Amino acid sequence: MARIVSVVARTVRVPLDRPTAFANRQVLARDYALVKVRTDDGLEGIGHCYAGNFGGKVVTLAVRELLAPHLIGKESTEVELLWKELYQEVLLHGRTGSVMRALSILDIALWDVNAQAAKLPLYRYLGAATRDPVPAYGSGGYYLEGKTPEMLGEEMASYLALGLQGVKMKVGRLDPAGEEKRVAAARKAIGPDALLLLDANNAWHDVPTALRYCERFADYDPYWIEEPFSPDQIDNHAKLAERININVATGEIEAGRWRFKELLDKGGAAILQTDAAVCGGVTEFKRIGAMADCYGVNMCPHWFHDLHLHLVAALPNGEMVEYFADDQVLNFRRIIDRQLKIVRGKGLALPTDPGLGYSFDEKVIAKLDAEAWA
Ligand SMILES: [Mg+2]
């Protein structure tokens, strides 16, 4: 038993070395909202989320003003009760988006501190579903000025060379013919058998346009097409899934088990990419994962491999994590103190340290901007 004695939050803005483009936007910097939850046994749990180019302070404000006061003095292991109370607080302010991210990262910090108290890595504290390394795919394939399809192919092959189980690239920014050249180059570079994943980042608005692209892509045997539409267009996801021979994957910016249920009921996703730092924390991720299992749907969570490795290893329908080999696009890697190791051909080695198994690198964070923990 341990009581929560302090909750602090802050924003960190980490600039990208090079402007990097997706189907429908360009990124220059990334904001992360960070929290630390301390208990009276002297342990400290952490939580973190991505908050867009400039939205970090919206999340940290929600932590400080809305949610943190609610946690002080409470028993840290009562995660379900605390989740219910925090959710009551967010009802008026945001059941998805920044306020839900604030709830999510506090919930993650509670699981971290509780697993530390139990002296177990988080995946074991959650009831390990495996002892093996967690399969991982190399994620990248962004649009950069001057990057040719051949260069994209080399990048994809480099992820397989690291010993990862598949590769992912962006699609949807160019016209269908231009995108087909990129997908063809990626398939050629990785050979016929490796998993090739395509991420459209909400590129399309209507089913006919999505079909024009996906029918060309199908020749290159992609395992999934990711986020073809905005998360609100659940019906479009379902219609596209009916028309193509490629699995539809989505869910990285969706929150709450009810919206995921609607997505699954309508047949809008064959794979869920739920992000614990977005959907409502570890507590909500577990619920969504169990529900997805009933639909025969596996969990392939969105980025933060350091966090999500634990959840994939703890769920019977956890399939693989998204791994960023460099720190250019997922520059969160720069602000933590440990990195996961790849076991060649198998995936990411399960950590042995208690809790999440990593902390923030305060020296690096202090240099990035002037905002203090509060
Ligand atoms: Mg994505």
GROMACS .gro file of C-alpha atoms and ligand atoms in nm:
model
  375
    1MET     CA    1   0.000   0.000   0.000
    2ALA     CA    2   0.137   0.340  -0.093
    3ARG     CA    3  -0.013   0.686  -0.098
    4ILE     CA    4   0.045   0.938  -0.372
    5VAL     CA    5   0.238   1.234  -0.230
    6SER     CA    6   0.319   1.440  -0.538
    7VAL     CA    7   0.230   1.479  -0.905
    8VAL     CA    8   0.433   1.707  -1.132
    9ALA     CA    9   0.415   1.776  -1.505
   10ARG     CA   10   0.605   1.964  -1.770
   11THR     CA   11   0.627   2.008  -2.144
   12VAL     CA   12   0.935   1.940  -2.354
   13ARG     CA   13   0.965   2.062  -2.711
   14VAL     CA   14   1.217   1.859  -2.913
   15PRO     CA   15   1.301   2.007  -3.256
   16LEU     CA   16   1.341   1.769  -3.553
   17ASP     CA   17   1.682   1.780  -3.722
   18ARG     CA   18   1.512   1.802  -4.063
   19PRO     CA   19   1.155   1.907  -4.153
   20THR     CA   20   0.973   1.576  -4.214
   21ALA     CA   21   0.649   1.524  -4.406
   22PHE     CA   22   0.353   1.285  -4.379
   23ALA     CA   23   0.066   1.251  -4.629
   24ASN     CA   24  -0.100   1.571  -4.515
   25ARG     CA   25   0.131   1.767  -4.284
   26GLN     CA   26   0.486   1.865  -4.206
   27VAL     CA   27   0.652   1.837  -3.866
   28LEU     CA   28   0.924   2.074  -3.740
   29ALA     CA   29   0.922   1.993  -3.369
   30ARG     CA   30   0.749   1.758  -3.131
   31ASP     CA   31   0.594   1.847  -2.799
   32TYR     CA   32   0.586   1.583  -2.526
   33ALA     CA   33   0.393   1.616  -2.201
   34LEU     CA   34   0.567   1.440  -1.913
   35VAL     CA   35   0.447   1.351  -1.562
   36LYS     CA   36   0.608   1.211  -1.248
   37VAL     CA   37   0.398   1.057  -0.972
   38ARG     CA   38   0.569   0.998  -0.636
   39THR     CA   39   0.441   0.774  -0.356
   40ASP     CA   40   0.518   0.775   0.016
   41ASP     CA   41   0.742   0.470  -0.018
   42GLY     CA   42   0.985   0.689  -0.211
   43LEU     CA   43   0.917   0.551  -0.559
   44GLU     CA   44   0.844   0.757  -0.866
   45GLY     CA   45   0.646   0.653  -1.173
   46ILE     CA   46   0.655   0.833  -1.507
   47GLY     CA   47   0.412   0.891  -1.791
   48HIS     CA   48   0.451   1.066  -2.124
   49CYS     CA   49   0.262   1.142  -2.440
   50TYR     CA   50   0.303   1.316  -2.771
   51ALA     CA   51   0.108   1.641  -2.791
   52GLY     CA   52   0.154   1.751  -3.152
   53ASN     CA   53   0.374   2.032  -3.281
   54PHE     CA   54   0.278   2.287  -3.016
   55GLY     CA   55   0.016   2.132  -2.786
   56GLY     CA   56   0.223   2.013  -2.490
   57LYS     CA   57   0.108   2.286  -2.255
   58VAL     CA   58  -0.258   2.201  -2.311
   59VAL     CA   59  -0.188   1.854  -2.171
   60THR     CA   60   0.027   1.970  -1.878
   61LEU     CA   61  -0.233   2.230  -1.785
   62ALA     CA   62  -0.500   1.958  -1.772
   63VAL     CA   63  -0.272   1.749  -1.548
   64ARG     CA   64  -0.200   2.037  -1.311
   65GLU     CA   65  -0.539   2.206  -1.293
   66LEU     CA   66  -0.785   1.926  -1.346
   67LEU     CA   67  -0.642   1.588  -1.249
   68ALA     CA   68  -0.335   1.604  -1.021
   69PRO     CA   69  -0.520   1.756  -0.720
   70HIS     CA   70  -0.751   1.456  -0.736
   71LEU     CA   71  -0.469   1.205  -0.690
   72ILE     CA   72  -0.286   1.351  -0.391
   73GLY     CA   73  -0.331   1.135  -0.081
   74LYS     CA   74  -0.492   0.848  -0.275
   75GLU     CA   75  -0.381   0.484  -0.272
   76SER     CA   76  -0.174   0.426  -0.588
   77THR     CA   77  -0.279   0.063  -0.646
   78GLU     CA   78  -0.649   0.149  -0.681
   79VAL     CA   79  -0.602   0.214  -1.052
   80GLU     CA   80  -0.957   0.123  -1.156
   81LEU     CA   81  -1.111   0.348  -0.891
   82LEU     CA   82  -0.874   0.635  -0.970
   83TRP     CA   83  -0.943   0.594  -1.343
   84LYS     CA   84  -1.315   0.621  -1.279
   85GLU     CA   85  -1.269   0.935  -1.069
   86LEU     CA   86  -1.035   1.099  -1.321
   87TYR     CA   87  -1.271   1.012  -1.605
   88GLN     CA   88  -1.552   1.186  -1.417
   89GLU     CA   89  -1.331   1.498  -1.412
   90VAL     CA   90  -1.258   1.484  -1.787
   91LEU     CA   91  -1.620   1.428  -1.896
   92LEU     CA   92  -1.684   1.799  -1.946
   93HIS     CA   93  -1.345   1.875  -2.096
   94GLY     CA   94  -1.243   1.607  -2.340
   95ARG     CA   95  -1.308   1.235  -2.367
   96THR     CA   96  -1.050   1.228  -2.649
   97GLY     CA   97  -0.758   1.456  -2.727
   98SER     CA   98  -0.533   1.649  -2.488
   99VAL     CA   99  -0.739   1.605  -2.172
  100MET     CA  100  -0.767   1.229  -2.229
  101ARG     CA  101  -0.390   1.226  -2.292
  102ALA     CA  102  -0.346   1.392  -1.952
  103LEU     CA  103  -0.551   1.115  -1.790
  104SER     CA  104  -0.358   0.854  -1.990
  105ILE     CA  105  -0.013   0.962  -1.877
  106LEU     CA  106  -0.115   0.978  -1.511
  107ASP     CA  107  -0.256   0.626  -1.539
  108ILE     CA  108   0.070   0.507  -1.702
  109ALA     CA  109   0.270   0.663  -1.416
  110LEU     CA  110   0.052   0.479  -1.162
  111TRP     CA  111   0.116   0.145  -1.333
  112ASP     CA  112   0.488   0.225  -1.347
  113VAL     CA  113   0.513   0.309  -0.978
  114ASN     CA  114   0.300   0.010  -0.873
  115ALA     CA  115   0.510  -0.232  -1.080
  116GLN     CA  116   0.823  -0.082  -0.927
  117ALA     CA  117   0.678  -0.139  -0.579
  118ALA     CA  118   0.616  -0.504  -0.677
  119LYS     CA  119   0.979  -0.516  -0.808
  120LEU     CA  120   0.855  -0.647  -1.143
  121PRO     CA  121   0.893  -0.521  -1.501
  122LEU     CA  122   0.556  -0.380  -1.605
  123TYR     CA  123   0.477  -0.663  -1.848
  124ARG     CA  124   0.522  -0.917  -1.565
  125TYR     CA  125   0.319  -0.707  -1.320
  126LEU     CA  126   0.041  -0.708  -1.583
  127GLY     CA  127   0.060  -1.088  -1.607
  128ALA     CA  128   0.313  -1.171  -1.882
  129ALA     CA  129   0.166  -1.349  -2.185
  130THR     CA  130   0.512  -1.441  -2.320
  131ARG     CA  131   0.879  -1.485  -2.224
  132ASP     CA  132   1.004  -1.417  -2.576
  133PRO     CA  133   1.128  -1.096  -2.736
  134VAL     CA  134   0.846  -0.880  -2.872
  135PRO     CA  135   0.825  -0.872  -3.254
  136ALA     CA  136   0.886  -0.524  -3.391
  137TYR     CA  137   0.870  -0.352  -3.727
  138GLY     CA  138   1.096  -0.069  -3.839
  139SER     CA  139   0.894   0.245  -3.892
  140GLY     CA  140   0.994   0.528  -4.126
  141GLY     CA  141   0.959   0.591  -4.496
  142TYR     CA  142   0.878   0.960  -4.452
  143TYR     CA  143   0.887   1.220  -4.726
  144LEU     CA  144   1.205   1.424  -4.730
  145GLU     CA  145   1.320   1.677  -4.989
  146GLY     CA  146   1.518   1.495  -5.261
  147LYS     CA  147   1.437   1.142  -5.136
  148THR     CA  148   1.394   0.901  -5.432
  149PRO     CA  149   1.202   0.568  -5.431
  150GLU     CA  150   1.540   0.390  -5.441
  151MET     CA  151   1.654   0.577  -5.129
  152LEU     CA  152   1.327   0.478  -4.962
  153GLY     CA  153   1.395   0.115  -5.057
  154GLU     CA  154   1.743   0.131  -4.902
  155GLU     CA  155   1.595   0.276  -4.583
  156MET     CA  156   1.337  -0.007  -4.563
  157ALA     CA  157   1.603  -0.274  -4.622
  158SER     CA  158   1.818  -0.120  -4.347
  159TYR     CA  159   1.542  -0.193  -4.089
  160LEU     CA  160   1.534  -0.560  -4.187
  161ALA     CA  161   1.913  -0.566  -4.164
  162LEU     CA  162   1.882  -0.464  -3.798
  163GLY     CA  163   1.694  -0.789  -3.734
  164LEU     CA  164   1.340  -0.647  -3.724
  165GLN     CA  165   1.030  -0.837  -3.841
  166GLY     CA  166   0.886  -0.593  -4.094
  167VAL     CA  167   0.894  -0.235  -4.223
  168LYS     CA  168   0.652   0.055  -4.253
  169MET     CA  169   0.644   0.350  -4.489
  170LYS     CA  170   0.423   0.654  -4.541
  171VAL     CA  171   0.184   0.675  -4.837
  172GLY     CA  172  -0.076   0.921  -4.966
  173ARG     CA  173   0.114   1.245  -5.025
  174LEU     CA  174   0.182   1.193  -5.399
  175ASP     CA  175  -0.056   1.091  -5.678
  176PRO     CA  176  -0.140   0.717  -5.715
  177ALA     CA  177   0.132   0.657  -5.978
  178GLY     CA  178   0.395   0.835  -5.767
  179GLU     CA  179   0.299   0.633  -5.461
  180GLU     CA  180   0.303   0.307  -5.656
  181LYS     CA  181   0.666   0.375  -5.752
  182ARG     CA  182   0.757   0.419  -5.385
  183VAL     CA  183   0.572   0.106  -5.271
  184ALA     CA  184   0.724  -0.097  -5.559
  185ALA     CA  185   1.075   0.020  -5.463
  186ALA     CA  186   1.015  -0.074  -5.099
  187ARG     CA  187   0.888  -0.424  -5.189
  188LYS     CA  188   1.179  -0.481  -5.427
  189ALA     CA  189   1.429  -0.377  -5.159
  190ILE     CA  190   1.290  -0.600  -4.882
  191GLY     CA  191   1.216  -0.909  -5.091
  192PRO     CA  192   0.888  -1.099  -5.133
  193ASP     CA  193   0.844  -1.235  -4.780
  194ALA     CA  194   0.903  -0.948  -4.535
  195LEU     CA  195   0.603  -0.765  -4.386
  196LEU     CA  196   0.538  -0.436  -4.565
  197LEU     CA  197   0.306  -0.190  -4.387
  198LEU     CA  198   0.163   0.129  -4.540
  199ASP     CA  199   0.060   0.432  -4.334
  200ALA     CA  200  -0.168   0.693  -4.495
  201ASN     CA  201  -0.204   0.919  -4.187
  202ASN     CA  202  -0.568   1.010  -4.265
  203ALA     CA  203  -0.475   1.100  -4.626
  204TRP     CA  204  -0.810   1.032  -4.793
  205HIS     CA  205  -1.161   1.163  -4.746
  206ASP     CA  206  -1.366   0.930  -4.965
  207VAL     CA  207  -1.369   0.559  -5.051
  208PRO     CA  208  -1.325   0.595  -5.432
  209THR     CA  209  -1.000   0.791  -5.387
  210ALA     CA  210  -0.869   0.545  -5.129
  211LEU     CA  211  -0.952   0.260  -5.372
  212ARG     CA  212  -0.753   0.424  -5.652
  213TYR     CA  213  -0.445   0.400  -5.431
  214CYS     CA  214  -0.509   0.070  -5.255
  215GLU     CA  215  -0.585  -0.122  -5.575
  216ARG     CA  216  -0.238  -0.028  -5.703
  217PHE     CA  217  -0.076  -0.111  -5.367
  218ALA     CA  218  -0.235  -0.459  -5.354
  219ASP     CA  219   0.011  -0.589  -5.619
  220TYR     CA  220   0.293  -0.547  -5.366
  221ASP     CA  221   0.130  -0.756  -5.091
  222PRO     CA  222   0.113  -0.506  -4.805
  223TYR     CA  223   0.006  -0.650  -4.469
  224TRP     CA  224  -0.197  -0.344  -4.379
  225ILE     CA  225  -0.312   0.001  -4.487
  226GLU     CA  226  -0.307   0.229  -4.185
  227GLU     CA  227  -0.536   0.524  -4.107
  228PRO     CA  228  -0.677   0.562  -4.458
  229PHE     CA  229  -0.931   0.819  -4.328
  230SER     CA  230  -0.992   1.046  -4.031
  231PRO     CA  231  -1.078   0.842  -3.719
  232ASP     CA  232  -1.429   0.989  -3.730
  233GLN     CA  233  -1.499   0.823  -4.066
  234ILE     CA  234  -1.564   0.479  -3.921
  235ASP     CA  235  -1.810   0.389  -4.198
  236ASN     CA  236  -1.548   0.470  -4.462
  237HIS     CA  237  -1.299   0.238  -4.291
  238ALA     CA  238  -1.557  -0.043  -4.298
  239LYS     CA  239  -1.650   0.018  -4.665
  240LEU     CA  240  -1.286   0.021  -4.773
  241ALA     CA  241  -1.213  -0.296  -4.574
  242GLU     CA  242  -1.492  -0.472  -4.766
  243ARG     CA  243  -1.354  -0.369  -5.104
  244ILE     CA  244  -0.979  -0.447  -5.073
  245ASN     CA  245  -0.759  -0.743  -4.999
  246ILE     CA  246  -0.544  -0.549  -4.754
  247ASN     CA  247  -0.605  -0.539  -4.376
  248VAL     CA  248  -0.722  -0.201  -4.249
  249ALA     CA  249  -0.537  -0.092  -3.934
  250THR     CA  250  -0.622   0.215  -3.729
  251GLY     CA  251  -0.681   0.359  -3.382
  252GLU     CA  252  -0.364   0.554  -3.295
  253ILE     CA  253  -0.552   0.876  -3.217
  254GLU     CA  254  -0.871   0.716  -3.091
  255ALA     CA  255  -0.962   0.709  -2.721
  256GLY     CA  256  -1.201   0.526  -2.494
  257ARG     CA  257  -1.326   0.170  -2.526
  258TRP     CA  258  -1.669   0.277  -2.655
  259ARG     CA  259  -1.532   0.430  -2.975
  260PHE     CA  260  -1.315   0.124  -3.031
  261LYS     CA  261  -1.622  -0.095  -2.989
  262GLU     CA  262  -1.803   0.104  -3.258
  263LEU     CA  263  -1.503   0.066  -3.489
  264LEU     CA  264  -1.494  -0.311  -3.432
  265ASP     CA  265  -1.872  -0.358  -3.455
  266LYS     CA  266  -1.873  -0.191  -3.795
  267GLY     CA  267  -1.576  -0.394  -3.923
  268GLY     CA  268  -1.359  -0.084  -3.961
  269ALA     CA  269  -1.033  -0.241  -3.839
  270ALA     CA  270  -0.866  -0.582  -3.870
  271ILE     CA  271  -0.578  -0.461  -3.650
  272LEU     CA  272  -0.590  -0.204  -3.370
  273GLN     CA  273  -0.310   0.045  -3.317
  274THR     CA  274  -0.434   0.176  -2.985
  275ASP     CA  275  -0.182   0.400  -2.807
  276ALA     CA  276  -0.186   0.378  -2.427
  277ALA     CA  277  -0.070   0.740  -2.403
  278VAL     CA  278  -0.375   0.850  -2.603
  279CYS     CA  279  -0.661   0.605  -2.534
  280GLY     CA  280  -0.684   0.634  -2.154
  281GLY     CA  281  -0.363   0.478  -2.023
  282VAL     CA  282  -0.265   0.122  -1.944
  283THR     CA  283  -0.599   0.060  -1.771
  284GLU     CA  284  -0.805   0.148  -2.079
  285PHE     CA  285  -0.560  -0.020  -2.317
  286LYS     CA  286  -0.611  -0.351  -2.134
  287ARG     CA  287  -0.988  -0.321  -2.166
  288ILE     CA  288  -0.969  -0.237  -2.538
  289GLY     CA  289  -0.722  -0.521  -2.594
  290ALA     CA  290  -0.950  -0.777  -2.427
  291MET     CA  291  -1.249  -0.653  -2.626
  292ALA     CA  292  -1.053  -0.666  -2.954
  293ASP     CA  293  -0.963  -1.029  -2.880
  294CYS     CA  294  -1.333  -1.118  -2.895
  295TYR     CA  295  -1.341  -0.982  -3.251
  296GLY     CA  296  -1.028  -1.175  -3.355
  297VAL     CA  297  -0.835  -0.848  -3.373
  298ASN     CA  298  -0.472  -0.815  -3.260
  299MET     CA  299  -0.306  -0.518  -3.096
  300CYS     CA  300  -0.015  -0.349  -3.275
  301PRO     CA  301   0.015  -0.030  -3.070
  302HIS     CA  302   0.127   0.301  -3.211
  303TRP     CA  303   0.491   0.411  -3.144
  304PHE     CA  304   0.657   0.454  -2.797
  305HIS     CA  305   0.804   0.103  -2.829
  306ASP     CA  306   0.957   0.143  -2.480
  307LEU     CA  307   0.608   0.167  -2.328
  308HIS     CA  308   0.412  -0.054  -2.564
  309LEU     CA  309   0.650  -0.349  -2.555
  310HIS     CA  310   0.515  -0.416  -2.204
  311LEU     CA  311   0.154  -0.414  -2.323
  312VAL     CA  312   0.213  -0.634  -2.628
  313ALA     CA  313   0.398  -0.882  -2.401
  314ALA     CA  314   0.114  -0.877  -2.148
  315LEU     CA  315  -0.182  -0.942  -2.379
  316PRO     CA  316  -0.259  -1.275  -2.550
  317ASN     CA  317  -0.351  -1.082  -2.866
  318GLY     CA  318  -0.050  -0.848  -2.856
  319GLU     CA  319   0.115  -0.887  -3.199
  320MET     CA  320   0.406  -0.645  -3.246
  321VAL     CA  321   0.535  -0.298  -3.168
  322GLU     CA  322   0.630  -0.008  -3.390
  323TYR     CA  323   1.004   0.056  -3.360
  324PHE     CA  324   1.187   0.370  -3.464
  325ALA     CA  325   1.546   0.283  -3.541
  326ASP     CA  326   1.674   0.641  -3.533
  327ASP     CA  327   1.585   0.940  -3.317
  328GLN     CA  328   1.507   1.182  -3.601
  329VAL     CA  329   1.130   1.127  -3.622
  330LEU     CA  330   1.062   0.963  -3.285
  331ASN     CA  331   1.292   1.203  -3.104
  332PHE     CA  332   1.141   1.101  -2.769
  333ARG     CA  333   1.430   0.856  -2.758
  334ARG     CA  334   1.658   1.150  -2.682
  335ILE     CA  335   1.489   1.235  -2.352
  336ILE     CA  336   1.496   0.892  -2.182
  337ASP     CA  337   1.792   0.723  -2.017
  338ARG     CA  338   1.776   0.367  -2.159
  339GLN     CA  339   1.712   0.209  -2.500
  340LEU     CA  340   1.572  -0.135  -2.577
  341LYS     CA  341   1.792  -0.397  -2.743
  342ILE     CA  342   1.704  -0.588  -3.062
  343VAL     CA  343   1.740  -0.966  -3.059
  344ARG     CA  344   1.816  -1.037  -3.425
  345GLY     CA  345   1.527  -1.201  -3.607
  346LYS     CA  346   1.308  -1.210  -3.298
  347GLY     CA  347   1.225  -0.856  -3.189
  348LEU     CA  348   1.291  -0.641  -2.883
  349ALA     CA  349   1.437  -0.798  -2.568
  350LEU     CA  350   1.206  -0.776  -2.267
  351PRO     CA  351   1.354  -0.549  -2.000
  352THR     CA  352   1.434  -0.678  -1.651
  353ASP     CA  353   1.425  -0.352  -1.453
  354PRO     CA  354   1.109  -0.291  -1.246
  355GLY     CA  355   0.824  -0.081  -1.386
  356LEU     CA  356   0.862   0.069  -1.732
  357GLY     CA  357   1.235   0.020  -1.697
  358TYR     CA  358   1.342   0.370  -1.803
  359SER     CA  359   1.337   0.725  -1.669
  360PHE     CA  360   1.357   1.071  -1.816
  361ASP     CA  361   1.707   1.201  -1.887
  362GLU     CA  362   1.681   1.519  -1.680
  363LYS     CA  363   2.011   1.660  -1.809
  364VAL     CA  364   1.892   1.644  -2.169
  365ILE     CA  365   1.546   1.777  -2.079
  366ALA     CA  366   1.691   2.074  -1.887
  367LYS     CA  367   1.874   2.188  -2.200
  368LEU     CA  368   1.568   2.174  -2.426
  369ASP     CA  369   1.351   2.453  -2.286
  370ALA     CA  370   1.294   2.660  -1.977
  371GLU     CA  371   0.969   2.521  -1.842
  372ALA     CA  372   1.014   2.365  -1.497
  373TRP     CA  373   0.843   2.069  -1.337
  374ALA     CA  374   0.535   2.188  -1.150
  375MG      MG  375   0.046   0.585  -3.801
   0.00000   0.00000   0.00000
